[in-house]
Coordinates of C-alpha atoms and ligand atoms in Angstrom, one line a residue:
M1 CA 62.4 8.4 -23.9
S2 CA 62.5 4.9 -25.2
D3 CA 60.1 3.3 -27.7
L4 CA 58.7 1.2 -24.8
D5 CA 58.1 4.3 -22.7
K6 CA 56.3 5.9 -25.7
K7 CA 54.1 2.8 -26.2
I8 CA 53.1 2.7 -22.6
F9 CA 52.3 6.5 -22.4
A10 CA 50.2 6.1 -25.6
E11 CA 48.3 3.1 -24.2
D12 CA 47.6 4.9 -20.9
K13 CA 46.4 8.1 -22.7
A14 CA 44.1 6.0 -24.9
S15 CA 42.6 3.8 -22.1
Y16 CA 43.0 5.3 -18.6
V17 CA 40.7 7.8 -17.0
P18 CA 42.9 11.0 -16.9
V19 CA 42.8 11.7 -13.2
F20 CA 46.5 11.4 -12.5
Q21 CA 49.2 13.9 -13.4
R22 CA 51.9 11.3 -13.9
Y23 CA 55.6 11.8 -14.2
K24 CA 56.9 10.5 -17.5
V25 CA 58.6 7.4 -16.1
V26 CA 57.5 3.8 -16.3
L27 CA 58.6 2.1 -13.2
D28 CA 59.4 -1.6 -13.3
H29 CA 61.0 -3.1 -10.1
G30 CA 62.7 -2.1 -6.9
K31 CA 65.0 -3.3 -4.1
G32 CA 65.1 -1.7 -0.7
A33 CA 64.7 2.1 -1.2
K34 CA 65.8 1.9 -4.9
V35 CA 63.6 1.5 -7.9
W36 CA 64.4 1.0 -11.6
D37 CA 62.4 2.1 -14.7
V38 CA 61.8 0.0 -17.8
D39 CA 64.9 1.5 -19.4
G40 CA 67.1 0.4 -16.5
K41 CA 67.6 3.8 -15.0
E42 CA 68.0 3.7 -11.2
Y43 CA 66.1 6.0 -8.7
L44 CA 66.3 6.5 -5.0
D45 CA 62.7 6.3 -3.8
F46 CA 61.9 8.9 -1.1
L47 CA 58.1 8.7 -1.7
G48 CA 57.7 5.0 -1.0
G49 CA 54.5 4.6 -3.0
I50 CA 53.1 7.5 -0.9
A51 CA 54.1 6.1 2.5
V52 CA 53.2 2.6 1.6
N53 CA 56.4 0.6 1.0
V54 CA 57.5 0.8 4.6
L55 CA 59.9 -2.1 4.3
G56 CA 61.1 -0.8 0.9
H57 CA 60.8 -3.0 -2.2
D58 CA 61.3 -6.7 -2.5
D59 CA 61.7 -7.3 1.2
P60 CA 62.3 -11.1 1.6
R61 CA 60.1 -11.5 4.7
L62 CA 57.1 -9.8 2.9
V63 CA 57.7 -11.6 -0.4
D64 CA 58.0 -15.0 1.3
A65 CA 54.8 -14.5 3.4
I66 CA 52.8 -13.4 0.4
T67 CA 54.1 -16.3 -1.8
K68 CA 53.3 -18.9 0.9
Q69 CA 49.8 -17.4 1.4
A70 CA 49.2 -17.2 -2.4
H71 CA 49.9 -21.0 -2.6
K72 CA 47.5 -21.7 0.3
M73 CA 44.6 -19.4 -0.5
L74 CA 44.3 -15.9 -1.9
H75 CA 40.7 -15.2 -0.8
C76 CA 37.8 -17.0 0.9
S77 CA 35.2 -14.3 1.9
N78 CA 34.4 -13.1 5.4
L79 CA 31.7 -15.8 5.9
Y80 CA 34.6 -17.9 7.3
Y81 CA 37.4 -17.4 9.7
T82 CA 41.1 -17.4 8.7
Q83 CA 44.2 -17.5 10.8
P84 CA 46.0 -14.5 9.1
Q85 CA 43.0 -12.2 9.7
A86 CA 42.5 -13.3 13.3
D87 CA 46.2 -12.8 14.0
A88 CA 46.4 -9.4 12.3
A89 CA 43.3 -8.1 14.2
E90 CA 44.7 -9.3 17.5
K91 CA 48.0 -7.7 16.9
L92 CA 46.4 -4.3 16.1
V93 CA 44.3 -4.5 19.2
K94 CA 47.3 -5.2 21.4
L95 CA 49.4 -2.5 19.8
S96 CA 46.7 0.1 19.9
G97 CA 45.3 -0.6 23.4
L98 CA 41.9 -0.4 21.8
G99 CA 39.3 -3.2 21.5
K100 CA 38.3 -4.5 18.0
T101 CA 39.6 -4.3 14.4
F102 CA 37.8 -4.2 11.1
F103 CA 39.7 -4.6 7.8
G104 CA 38.9 -3.0 4.4
N105 CA 40.9 -2.4 1.3
S106 CA 42.0 1.3 1.4
G107 CA 42.4 4.4 3.5
A108 CA 39.1 5.9 2.3
E109 CA 37.3 2.7 3.2
A110 CA 38.9 2.6 6.7
N111 CA 37.7 6.2 7.3
E112 CA 34.3 5.5 5.7
G113 CA 33.8 2.6 8.2
A114 CA 35.0 4.8 11.1
I115 CA 32.5 7.5 10.2
K116 CA 29.7 4.9 9.9
I117 CA 30.4 3.3 13.2
A118 CA 30.7 6.7 14.9
R119 CA 27.4 7.8 13.6
K120 CA 25.8 4.5 14.6
W121 CA 27.2 4.9 18.1
A122 CA 26.2 8.5 18.5
T123 CA 22.7 8.4 17.0
A124 CA 21.7 5.5 19.2
Q125 CA 22.0 8.0 22.1
D126 CA 20.5 11.0 20.3
P127 CA 19.3 11.0 16.6
E128 CA 20.6 14.5 16.3
K129 CA 24.1 13.7 17.5
V130 CA 25.5 13.7 14.0
Q131 CA 28.0 16.6 13.7
I132 CA 31.5 15.5 12.6
L133 CA 34.2 18.1 12.9
T134 CA 37.4 17.8 10.8
A135 CA 40.3 20.1 10.1
W136 CA 41.0 22.4 7.2
M137 CA 43.8 21.1 5.0
S138 CA 43.0 17.6 6.1
F139 CA 42.9 14.6 3.7
H140 CA 40.7 11.7 4.5
G141 CA 40.0 10.0 1.1
R142 CA 37.9 10.1 -2.1
T143 CA 34.6 8.4 -1.2
Y144 CA 31.6 10.7 -0.6
A145 CA 31.8 10.7 3.2
T146 CA 35.6 11.0 3.2
L147 CA 35.9 13.7 0.6
T148 CA 33.4 15.6 2.6
A149 CA 35.5 15.0 5.7
T150 CA 38.5 16.3 3.7
G151 CA 38.8 20.0 4.6
Q152 CA 40.0 21.1 1.2
P153 CA 37.1 22.4 -0.9
H154 CA 38.6 21.6 -4.3
Y155 CA 38.2 17.8 -3.6
Q156 CA 34.4 18.4 -3.4
E157 CA 34.0 20.7 -6.4
G158 CA 31.4 19.6 -8.9
L159 CA 30.5 16.5 -6.9
G160 CA 27.7 17.8 -4.8
P161 CA 25.4 17.3 -3.0
V162 CA 27.8 15.8 -0.5
P163 CA 26.7 14.2 2.8
G164 CA 25.5 16.5 5.6
G165 CA 26.7 16.9 9.2
F166 CA 30.3 17.8 8.5
D167 CA 32.0 21.0 9.6
Y168 CA 35.6 22.2 9.7
V169 CA 38.0 23.8 12.2
H170 CA 41.6 25.0 11.9
Y171 CA 44.1 22.4 13.0
N172 CA 45.9 23.3 16.2
D173 CA 43.1 25.8 17.2
L174 CA 41.5 24.5 20.4
D175 CA 39.3 27.6 21.0
E176 CA 37.6 27.3 17.6
L177 CA 37.0 23.6 18.2
E178 CA 35.4 24.3 21.6
Q179 CA 33.2 27.0 20.0
K180 CA 31.9 24.5 17.4
M181 CA 31.4 21.6 19.7
S182 CA 28.3 20.6 21.7
E183 CA 26.4 17.5 22.9
K184 CA 25.4 17.2 19.2
T185 CA 29.0 16.5 18.2
C186 CA 29.3 12.9 17.2
A187 CA 33.1 12.9 16.5
V188 CA 36.2 15.0 15.9
M189 CA 38.2 13.4 13.2
L190 CA 41.8 14.5 12.7
E191 CA 45.0 13.3 11.2
T192 CA 47.4 12.9 14.1
I193 CA 50.0 14.5 11.7
Q194 CA 48.6 16.2 8.6
G195 CA 50.3 14.7 5.6
E196 CA 48.7 15.7 2.2
G197 CA 47.9 19.2 3.6
G198 CA 51.6 20.0 4.0
V199 CA 53.0 18.0 6.9
F200 CA 51.7 19.7 10.1
T201 CA 52.4 18.2 13.5
P202 CA 50.1 18.9 16.5
A203 CA 51.2 21.8 18.7
P204 CA 52.1 20.9 22.3
G205 CA 49.0 20.1 24.2
Y206 CA 46.7 20.3 21.2
L207 CA 45.7 16.6 21.0
E208 CA 45.3 16.4 24.8
G209 CA 43.0 19.4 24.6
V210 CA 41.0 17.8 21.8
R211 CA 40.7 14.6 23.8
K212 CA 39.4 16.6 26.8
L213 CA 36.8 18.4 24.7
C214 CA 35.7 15.1 23.2
D215 CA 35.2 13.7 26.7
K216 CA 33.4 16.8 27.8
Y217 CA 30.8 16.6 24.9
H218 CA 30.7 12.7 24.8
A219 CA 32.1 12.8 21.3
L220 CA 34.4 10.3 19.7
L221 CA 38.0 11.1 18.8
I222 CA 38.9 9.6 15.5
L223 CA 42.5 9.8 14.5
D224 CA 43.4 9.1 10.9
E225 CA 46.8 7.5 10.9
I226 CA 46.6 6.2 7.4
Q227 CA 49.8 8.2 6.5
A228 CA 51.5 8.9 9.9
G229 CA 50.9 5.5 11.5
I230 CA 52.7 2.2 11.1
G231 CA 55.9 3.5 12.6
R232 CA 56.4 6.6 10.5
S233 CA 56.5 9.0 13.4
G234 CA 59.0 6.9 15.3
K235 CA 56.2 5.3 17.4
F236 CA 54.0 2.6 15.9
F237 CA 50.9 4.9 16.3
A238 CA 51.7 8.6 16.0
Y239 CA 49.2 9.3 18.9
Q240 CA 51.6 7.4 21.2
K241 CA 54.0 10.3 20.6
Y242 CA 51.5 12.9 21.8
G243 CA 50.1 11.2 24.9
V244 CA 46.5 10.7 23.8
K245 CA 44.4 7.7 23.0
P246 CA 41.6 7.9 20.4
D247 CA 38.3 6.0 20.4
I248 CA 39.0 5.0 16.8
V249 CA 42.2 4.9 14.8
T250 CA 42.3 4.3 11.0
L251 CA 45.2 2.8 9.1
A252 CA 46.0 1.8 5.5
K253 CA 49.0 2.8 3.3
G254 CA 51.9 1.0 5.1
L255 CA 49.8 -1.5 7.0
A256 CA 50.6 -4.4 4.5
G257 CA 53.8 -2.9 3.1
G258 CA 52.3 -2.5 -0.4
V259 CA 49.4 -4.9 -0.6
P260 CA 46.0 -3.0 -0.6
I261 CA 44.5 -3.0 2.9
G262 CA 42.8 -0.6 5.3
A263 CA 41.6 -0.9 8.9
F264 CA 39.8 0.8 11.7
V265 CA 40.5 -0.1 15.3
V266 CA 37.9 0.9 17.9
T267 CA 37.2 0.6 21.6
D268 CA 35.0 -2.3 22.7
E269 CA 32.3 0.2 23.6
V270 CA 32.2 1.7 20.1
A271 CA 32.5 -1.7 18.5
R272 CA 29.2 -2.7 20.1
A273 CA 27.4 -0.1 18.0
F274 CA 27.7 -2.5 15.0
A275 CA 25.8 -5.7 14.9
P276 CA 26.0 -8.4 12.2
G277 CA 24.9 -7.0 8.9
D278 CA 25.6 -3.3 9.8
H279 CA 28.9 -3.2 7.8
G280 CA 30.8 -5.5 5.5
T281 CA 33.2 -6.1 2.7
T282 CA 34.0 -8.8 0.2
F283 CA 37.8 -8.4 -0.1
G284 CA 38.6 -6.6 3.2
G285 CA 40.9 -8.6 5.5
N286 CA 41.4 -11.4 3.0
P287 CA 44.2 -13.9 3.9
L288 CA 46.7 -12.5 1.3
A289 CA 46.5 -8.9 2.6
C290 CA 46.5 -10.1 6.2
A291 CA 49.5 -12.4 5.7
A292 CA 51.4 -9.3 4.4
A293 CA 50.1 -7.2 7.3
N294 CA 51.3 -9.8 9.8
V295 CA 54.8 -9.3 8.5
I296 CA 54.6 -5.5 9.0
L297 CA 53.0 -5.9 12.5
D298 CA 55.8 -8.3 13.5
T299 CA 58.5 -6.0 12.2
V300 CA 57.7 -2.4 12.5
P301 CA 56.7 -2.2 16.2
Q302 CA 60.1 -3.7 17.3
P303 CA 62.0 -1.1 19.4
K304 CA 65.1 -1.3 17.2
F305 CA 63.0 -0.7 14.0
L306 CA 61.3 2.3 15.6
Q307 CA 64.6 3.6 16.9
H308 CA 65.9 3.5 13.4
V309 CA 63.0 5.6 12.1
E310 CA 63.4 8.1 15.0
E311 CA 67.2 8.5 14.5
T312 CA 67.1 8.5 10.7
G313 CA 64.3 11.0 10.8
A314 CA 66.2 13.3 13.2
Y315 CA 69.3 13.1 11.0
F316 CA 67.2 14.0 7.9
K317 CA 65.4 16.8 9.6
A318 CA 68.7 18.3 10.9
G319 CA 70.0 18.2 7.3
L320 CA 66.8 19.9 6.0
N321 CA 67.2 22.6 8.7
R322 CA 70.8 23.2 7.5
L323 CA 69.5 23.7 4.0
A324 CA 66.8 26.1 5.3
E325 CA 69.5 28.2 7.0
K326 CA 71.6 28.1 3.8
Y327 CA 68.7 29.1 1.5
P328 CA 66.5 31.4 3.7
A329 CA 65.0 33.1 0.6
L330 CA 63.8 29.7 -0.8
V331 CA 62.9 27.7 2.4
K332 CA 60.1 29.0 4.6
E333 CA 60.0 26.2 7.1
V334 CA 60.9 22.6 7.9
R335 CA 58.3 20.5 9.6
G336 CA 57.5 17.0 10.7
T337 CA 58.9 14.2 12.8
G338 CA 60.3 10.7 12.2
L339 CA 60.1 9.9 8.5
I340 CA 57.2 12.2 7.7
L341 CA 59.0 15.5 6.9
G342 CA 58.1 18.6 5.0
M343 CA 60.1 21.5 3.6
E344 CA 57.9 24.5 2.8
L345 CA 59.4 26.5 -0.1
T346 CA 58.7 30.0 -1.1
I347 CA 58.6 28.8 -4.7
P348 CA 56.6 26.1 -6.4
G349 CA 58.1 22.7 -5.6
N350 CA 57.3 20.8 -8.8
A351 CA 60.3 22.2 -10.7
I352 CA 62.6 20.8 -8.0
V353 CA 60.7 17.4 -8.0
N354 CA 61.1 17.2 -11.8
K355 CA 64.7 18.0 -11.8
A356 CA 65.4 15.6 -9.0
L357 CA 63.6 12.9 -11.0
Q358 CA 66.0 13.5 -13.9
K359 CA 68.9 13.0 -11.5
G360 CA 67.5 9.7 -10.2
F361 CA 65.5 10.8 -7.1
I362 CA 61.8 10.2 -6.5
L363 CA 60.6 13.1 -4.4
N364 CA 57.2 14.6 -3.9
C365 CA 55.5 18.0 -3.6
T366 CA 52.2 18.6 -1.9
V367 CA 49.9 21.6 -1.8
G368 CA 52.2 23.3 -4.4
K369 CA 55.0 24.4 -2.2
V370 CA 55.8 21.7 0.3
L371 CA 58.4 19.1 -0.5
R372 CA 57.1 16.0 1.4
F373 CA 59.4 13.2 2.4
I374 CA 57.8 9.9 3.3
P375 CA 60.4 7.3 2.3
P376 CA 60.5 3.6 3.1
L377 CA 61.2 3.4 6.8
I378 CA 64.4 1.4 6.1
V379 CA 66.3 4.3 4.5
T380 CA 69.9 4.8 5.7
N381 CA 71.7 8.0 6.6
D382 CA 73.8 7.6 3.4
Q383 CA 70.6 7.6 1.3
V384 CA 69.4 10.7 3.3
D385 CA 72.7 12.3 2.5
A386 CA 72.2 11.6 -1.2
V387 CA 68.8 13.4 -1.1
L388 CA 70.2 16.3 0.9
G389 CA 73.0 16.6 -1.7
V390 CA 70.6 16.8 -4.6
L391 CA 68.4 19.3 -2.7
D392 CA 71.4 21.4 -2.0
E393 CA 72.3 21.4 -5.7
L394 CA 68.8 22.2 -6.9
L395 CA 68.2 25.0 -4.3
A396 CA 71.6 26.5 -5.3
E397 CA 70.4 26.5 -8.9
A398 CA 67.1 28.0 -8.0
S399 CA 68.7 30.8 -6.1
E400 CA 70.9 31.6 -9.1
H401 CA 68.0 31.5 -11.5
P402 CA 65.1 32.7 -9.4
E403 CA 63.0 33.2 -12.6
K404 CA 62.9 29.4 -13.3
Ligands
PLP501 C1 46.1 8.4 1.7 C2 45.3 8.9 2.8 C3 43.9 8.5 2.8 C4 43.2 7.8 1.7 O1 43.7 6.5 1.5 P1 43.4 5.8 0.1 O2 44.0 4.4 0.3 O3 44.0 6.5 -1.0 O4 41.9 5.7 0.0 C5 43.2 8.9 3.9 N1 43.8 9.6 4.9 C6 45.1 10.0 4.9 C7 45.7 10.7 6.1 C8 45.8 9.6 3.8 O5 47.1 10.0 3.8

C-alpha cells in the first residue's frame, strides 16, 4: 500500500458517508477491459463498473463524441430541444418497438418514472388499480419506490414507512403470480434477467406466461433491463431473447457507456398517461449524456457486436461449466446468458474476489455466494481464458484448504 493509497483511504474515511464496502484499491485509468490503479498495477476488469462500461475504457468513439459535445454544450435544460436527445429517444423507440422515451440520470430514476407512469395510467381507469407485483430477490434501486419494489427486505430495513401497494412473488413461479393478480393489478415489474439477486434467467415460457397474465388483468408489464439490457444478453434488449414485449422497459447502466443516464421507454398508449408537468428532471437527457448514449445506440445493436457478445458469453459459460465439473464440492451451479453470467458457490465468494484482486483481476460477488461476471462487452476469448485460469487456481486452493 503506497503513501498515496493511504492518503486517499484516510480522506475517504474522514469525509465520505460510509455506505460502501470498498476494496482497498484506488483506480486511476483504463483502456479496453483493463484498468490501472494509482500505483501503476494492472487489472483485468470483469465487473465493468457494474455492467456500465459496455465499450470498455477509453473507447475512442465515446471519448470523441463526449469531447465534441462538451465543447458545444454540456447542458441546457429540458425547456428546449436538443439534437442529441431527440436522436437518442428516436433510436430507443426504433430498437424497442415501443412508442416514447423519457431520460433520467440513473437506474433508480428510470424505475421510479416507470412506476409513476404505470400508476397514472392504471388509476385513471380505476383509483384502486394500484397493486405492483415484483419478484423476491429482485433489485430495482434505492429511491423509496424502487427500494420498495426491490424484493430483498434488508434494503428496506430501518427506512419505513415505505410506499404502499407493492407485493412480491417468486421469480419463475407463474401459479403464484396468477394467485396474486386481479383487475386491481397495475403492473408486474420484473428484471428480464435477475442480476444483483444472483443471476437468474427466466424459465422457458415464464415471461410469455407473465405477458398473458398481464393482458388478462389489463396490467402493465414493466421489464427492468438496467443491467441485462444494452446488448448484454446477446440481444439489444434481453426480452427479445425470450419472445415477449413489455409495455415499459427501463435502462440505465450501460446506456451511455459510463456517463450517468437512465431511461424508460413506453408504448404510445401508456405515454399518454403523462401530460406536461406530470414528471420532469433538470439533468435527465442532457446533451452530454445523450451524445454518449448515441454512440452506444449506434454501436451495440449492430449484428456483429451482438454476435460477439453471444459467442464470447457462450465460450465463457462453457469454461465456467468445466470448472463446475472439476470442483463439484465448491460450485453449485453456473447460470446466465451472454455476458451476464453467475457461478453459485457453496462457500462465500468474497475470499475468491479478494484473492483475484491481488492477482490483478476485478471480479464481483453478489448475495454472498454468487460470483457474477458482467464485463465490458468487448472482452476477448483470451481475456476470458485469463479469468478462467485464475478461477481454476483459486478454486483448487479453496479445495485444498476448505477451512479458509
Ligand atoms: C443497478 C440497477 C438498478 C439501479 O440503478 P442505479 O443507477 O444504481 O440507480 C436498478 N435495477 C437493476 C436491475 C439494476 O441492476
